[in-house]
């Protein structure tokens, strides 16, 4: 493993940093307050190639490696985790899933516009009664010959209203359990497909989380990804990479909160000296910086393994587990270092603290990451 970034990786990191400062930071507090989806910013991120970063140029993507993706996700998430979750879902769940498991027809029709950032995608696995327990799919896709008849409800879907292309996981052969599940591509506007109201959330409030309802939606057979019954394996394989994206998001939230706390500790004076001269504050900063570095190394290791076509499921679970726990701890400490100022919106750290929480929940809770890691250890 090389500890130096390439020129290209450094350029991508700088471009993401500039974008976050110039385009995401203005208005981030208001978007959070009013739950406004960063539509303009997404359009620009798409034009800059951040929505299909790792997709091959043959399909309209940037052809970048997963290390570059981690660097970009960290920079965007330092400033706006509501925007970065859109980047993560589009890149590592939707585009990855289509590029690696879709057929040529599906890639041309769906992947190309997604990779170019012309449209946004959503990944729909969770249901009201199937979150962690993802094999318990209640949504049914009945085989009708040329098409599947889809019925059911998906919950908590990121980009639920702003997406145009949806990958929906559903049960076709219930007697086969997880081996009877399929992954289908849906388009917004298909008859019988409705988007529920927007969730009013604690954090990542600018992102667009909805339930989705399917009533007798006819999905052409041509829109099934992979062989009949491949849907659960598809979801699990895709989530292995998705978790690198969320780990990098958590890393960004942690490093964003840390940088704010570090700067504030040098400016704010108590008892005649800057906060940063008090050893209690220095030790907090030392702990924060150490854990952030460890989280970054875990993210980069998972990305490196993925880039080298080596197994990375357990490494990505470790990265997500550690980085999300770090994000929560560091953001709480960043608020503490800011004192009362940390409790108000203008200083950004309270938002980062609220945003940190979701990284311990979505794409598999911390407890689920421990299941994934321990099963690998004990196998
Ligand atoms: N790759 C390939 N196959 C895998 C796999 C992987 N990484 N993980 C599991 N499988 C296979 C297993 O081998 C098994 O198949 P066989 O029986 O043929 O061997 C099958 O899948 C079922 O696996 P388990 O028996 O391990 O199933 P389980 O019921 O014990 O659950 C689990 C496994 C890991 C807990 C899984 O249910 C899980 O990951 N749950 C969390 C769901 C999740 O992460 N949801 C995220 C939704 S997307 C999202 O959240 C996006 C966002 O917010 C932005
Ligand atoms: P549950 O599975 O009910 O878990 C409740 C608690 O019990 C958790 O702490 C969990 O860790 C624990 N628990 C459950 N089982 C075990 C066990 N076996 N051992 C130990 N502890 C256990 N899903 C999508 O498919 N697509 C999306 O785009 C998406 N975006 C999301 C965005 C937001 C803002 C949110 C809140 C969720 C999103 N999700 C999405 C859903 C998310 O992945 C689930 O919420 C998550 O997987 C947990 O499922 P659950 O909420 O049903 O909790």
Coordinates of N, CA, C and O and ligand atoms in Angstrom, one line a residue, residues 89 123-128 130-133 155-158 201 204 209 358 361-365 367-368 371, ligand 2:
X89 N -24.6 7.6 -2.8 CA -25.6 6.6 -3.4 C -25.5 6.5 -4.9 O -25.5 5.4 -5.4
X123 N -31.4 3.6 -4.5 CA -31.2 2.2 -4.2 C -32.2 1.8 -3.1 O -32.1 2.4 -2.0
X124 N -33.1 0.9 -3.5 CA -34.3 0.7 -2.6 C -34.3 -0.7 -2.1 O -34.9 -1.6 -2.7
X125 N -33.7 -0.9 -0.9 CA -33.7 -2.2 -0.2 C -34.6 -2.2 1.0 O -35.4 -3.1 1.2
X126 N -34.5 -1.2 1.8 CA -35.1 -1.2 3.1 C -36.6 -1.1 3.0 O -37.2 -0.4 2.1
X127 N -37.3 -1.7 4.0 CA -38.8 -1.7 4.0 C -39.2 -1.4 5.5 O -38.3 -1.5 6.4
X128 N -40.5 -1.1 5.7 CA -40.9 -0.8 7.1 C -40.5 -2.0 8.0 O -40.1 -1.8 9.2
X130 N -38.2 -4.5 7.1 CA -36.9 -5.2 6.7 C -35.9 -4.1 6.5 O -35.7 -3.5 5.4
X131 N -35.2 -3.8 7.6 CA -34.0 -2.9 7.6 C -32.8 -3.7 7.7 O -32.2 -4.1 6.7
X132 N -32.3 -3.9 8.9 CA -31.1 -4.8 9.2 C -31.4 -6.2 8.6 O -30.6 -6.8 8.0
X133 N -32.6 -6.6 8.9 CA -33.0 -8.0 8.5 C -33.4 -8.0 7.0 O -34.6 -8.1 6.7
X155 N -38.9 1.9 2.4 CA -38.8 2.9 3.4 C -37.5 3.7 3.3 O -36.5 3.0 3.0
X156 N -37.5 4.9 3.7 CA -36.2 5.6 4.0 C -35.4 5.8 2.7 O -34.2 5.6 2.8
X157 N -36.0 6.0 1.6 CA -35.1 5.9 0.4 C -34.5 7.3 0.1 O -35.2 8.3 -0.2
X158 N -33.2 7.3 0.1 CA -32.4 8.5 -0.2 C -32.6 8.9 -1.7 O -32.6 7.9 -2.5
X201 N -36.2 15.0 9.2 CA -35.1 14.2 9.9 C -34.3 15.1 10.9 O -34.2 16.3 10.8
X204 N -28.7 15.2 8.1 CA -28.7 15.2 6.6 C -30.1 15.7 6.1 O -30.7 15.1 5.2
X209 N -35.4 12.1 1.7 CA -35.7 10.7 2.1 C -37.2 10.5 2.1 O -37.9 11.2 2.8
X358 N -26.4 9.6 11.5 CA -27.0 8.7 10.4 C -25.9 7.7 9.9 O -26.2 6.6 9.5
X361 N -26.1 4.4 11.2 CA -27.4 3.7 11.0 C -27.5 3.2 9.5 O -27.8 2.0 9.3
X362 N -27.3 4.1 8.5 CA -27.6 3.6 7.2 C -26.5 2.8 6.5 O -25.4 2.8 7.1
X363 N -26.9 2.1 5.5 CA -26.0 1.1 4.8 C -25.5 0.1 5.8 O -24.3 -0.4 5.7
X364 N -26.3 -0.3 6.8 CA -26.0 -1.3 7.8 C -25.6 -0.5 9.1 O -24.6 0.2 9.0
X365 N -26.3 -0.8 10.2 CA -26.0 -0.1 11.4 C -24.6 -0.6 11.9 O -24.1 -1.6 11.4
X367 N -24.1 -2.2 14.5 CA -24.2 -3.6 15.0 C -24.1 -4.6 13.8 O -23.5 -5.7 13.8
X368 N -24.7 -4.2 12.6 CA -24.7 -5.0 11.4 C -23.3 -5.1 10.9 O -22.8 -6.2 10.5
X371 N -21.6 -7.8 12.8 CA -22.0 -9.1 12.3 C -21.2 -9.5 11.0 O -20.6 -10.6 11.0
Ligands
LIG2 P1 -33.7 -2.2 12.6 O1 -33.2 -3.2 11.7 O2 -35.1 -2.3 13.1 O3 -32.7 -2.1 13.8 C1 -33.0 -1.4 15.0 C2 -31.8 -1.6 16.0 O4 -31.6 -2.9 16.3 C3 -30.5 -1.1 15.4 O5 -29.7 -0.5 16.4 C4 -29.9 -2.3 14.9 O6 -28.5 -2.2 14.8 C5 -30.3 -3.3 16.0 N1 -30.3 -4.7 15.5 C6 -31.1 -5.2 14.5 N2 -30.8 -6.5 14.3 C7 -29.8 -6.8 15.2 C8 -29.0 -8.0 15.4 N3 -29.2 -9.1 14.7 N4 -28.1 -7.9 16.3 C9 -27.8 -6.8 17.0 N5 -28.5 -5.6 16.8 C10 -29.5 -5.7 15.9 N6 -32.3 2.1 2.9 C11 -32.3 1.9 1.6 O7 -32.6 0.8 1.1 N7 -32.0 2.9 0.7 C12 -31.7 4.1 1.1 O8 -31.4 5.0 0.3 C13 -31.7 4.4 2.5 N8 -31.5 5.7 2.9 C14 -31.7 6.0 4.3 C15 -31.6 7.3 4.7 C16 -31.9 7.6 6.0 C17 -31.9 9.0 6.4 C18 -32.3 6.6 6.9 C19 -32.7 6.9 8.3 C20 -32.3 5.3 6.5 C21 -32.0 5.0 5.2 N9 -32.1 3.6 4.7 C22 -32.1 3.4 3.4 C23 -32.5 2.6 5.6 C24 -31.3 2.1 6.5 O9 -30.4 1.3 5.8 C25 -32.0 1.3 7.7 O10 -32.6 2.3 8.5 C26 -31.0 0.5 8.4 O11 -30.4 -0.5 7.7 C27 -31.5 0.0 9.8 O12 -32.8 -0.7 9.6 P2 -34.0 -0.3 10.5 O13 -34.1 1.2 10.5 O14 -35.2 -1.1 10.1 O15 -33.6 -0.7 12.0

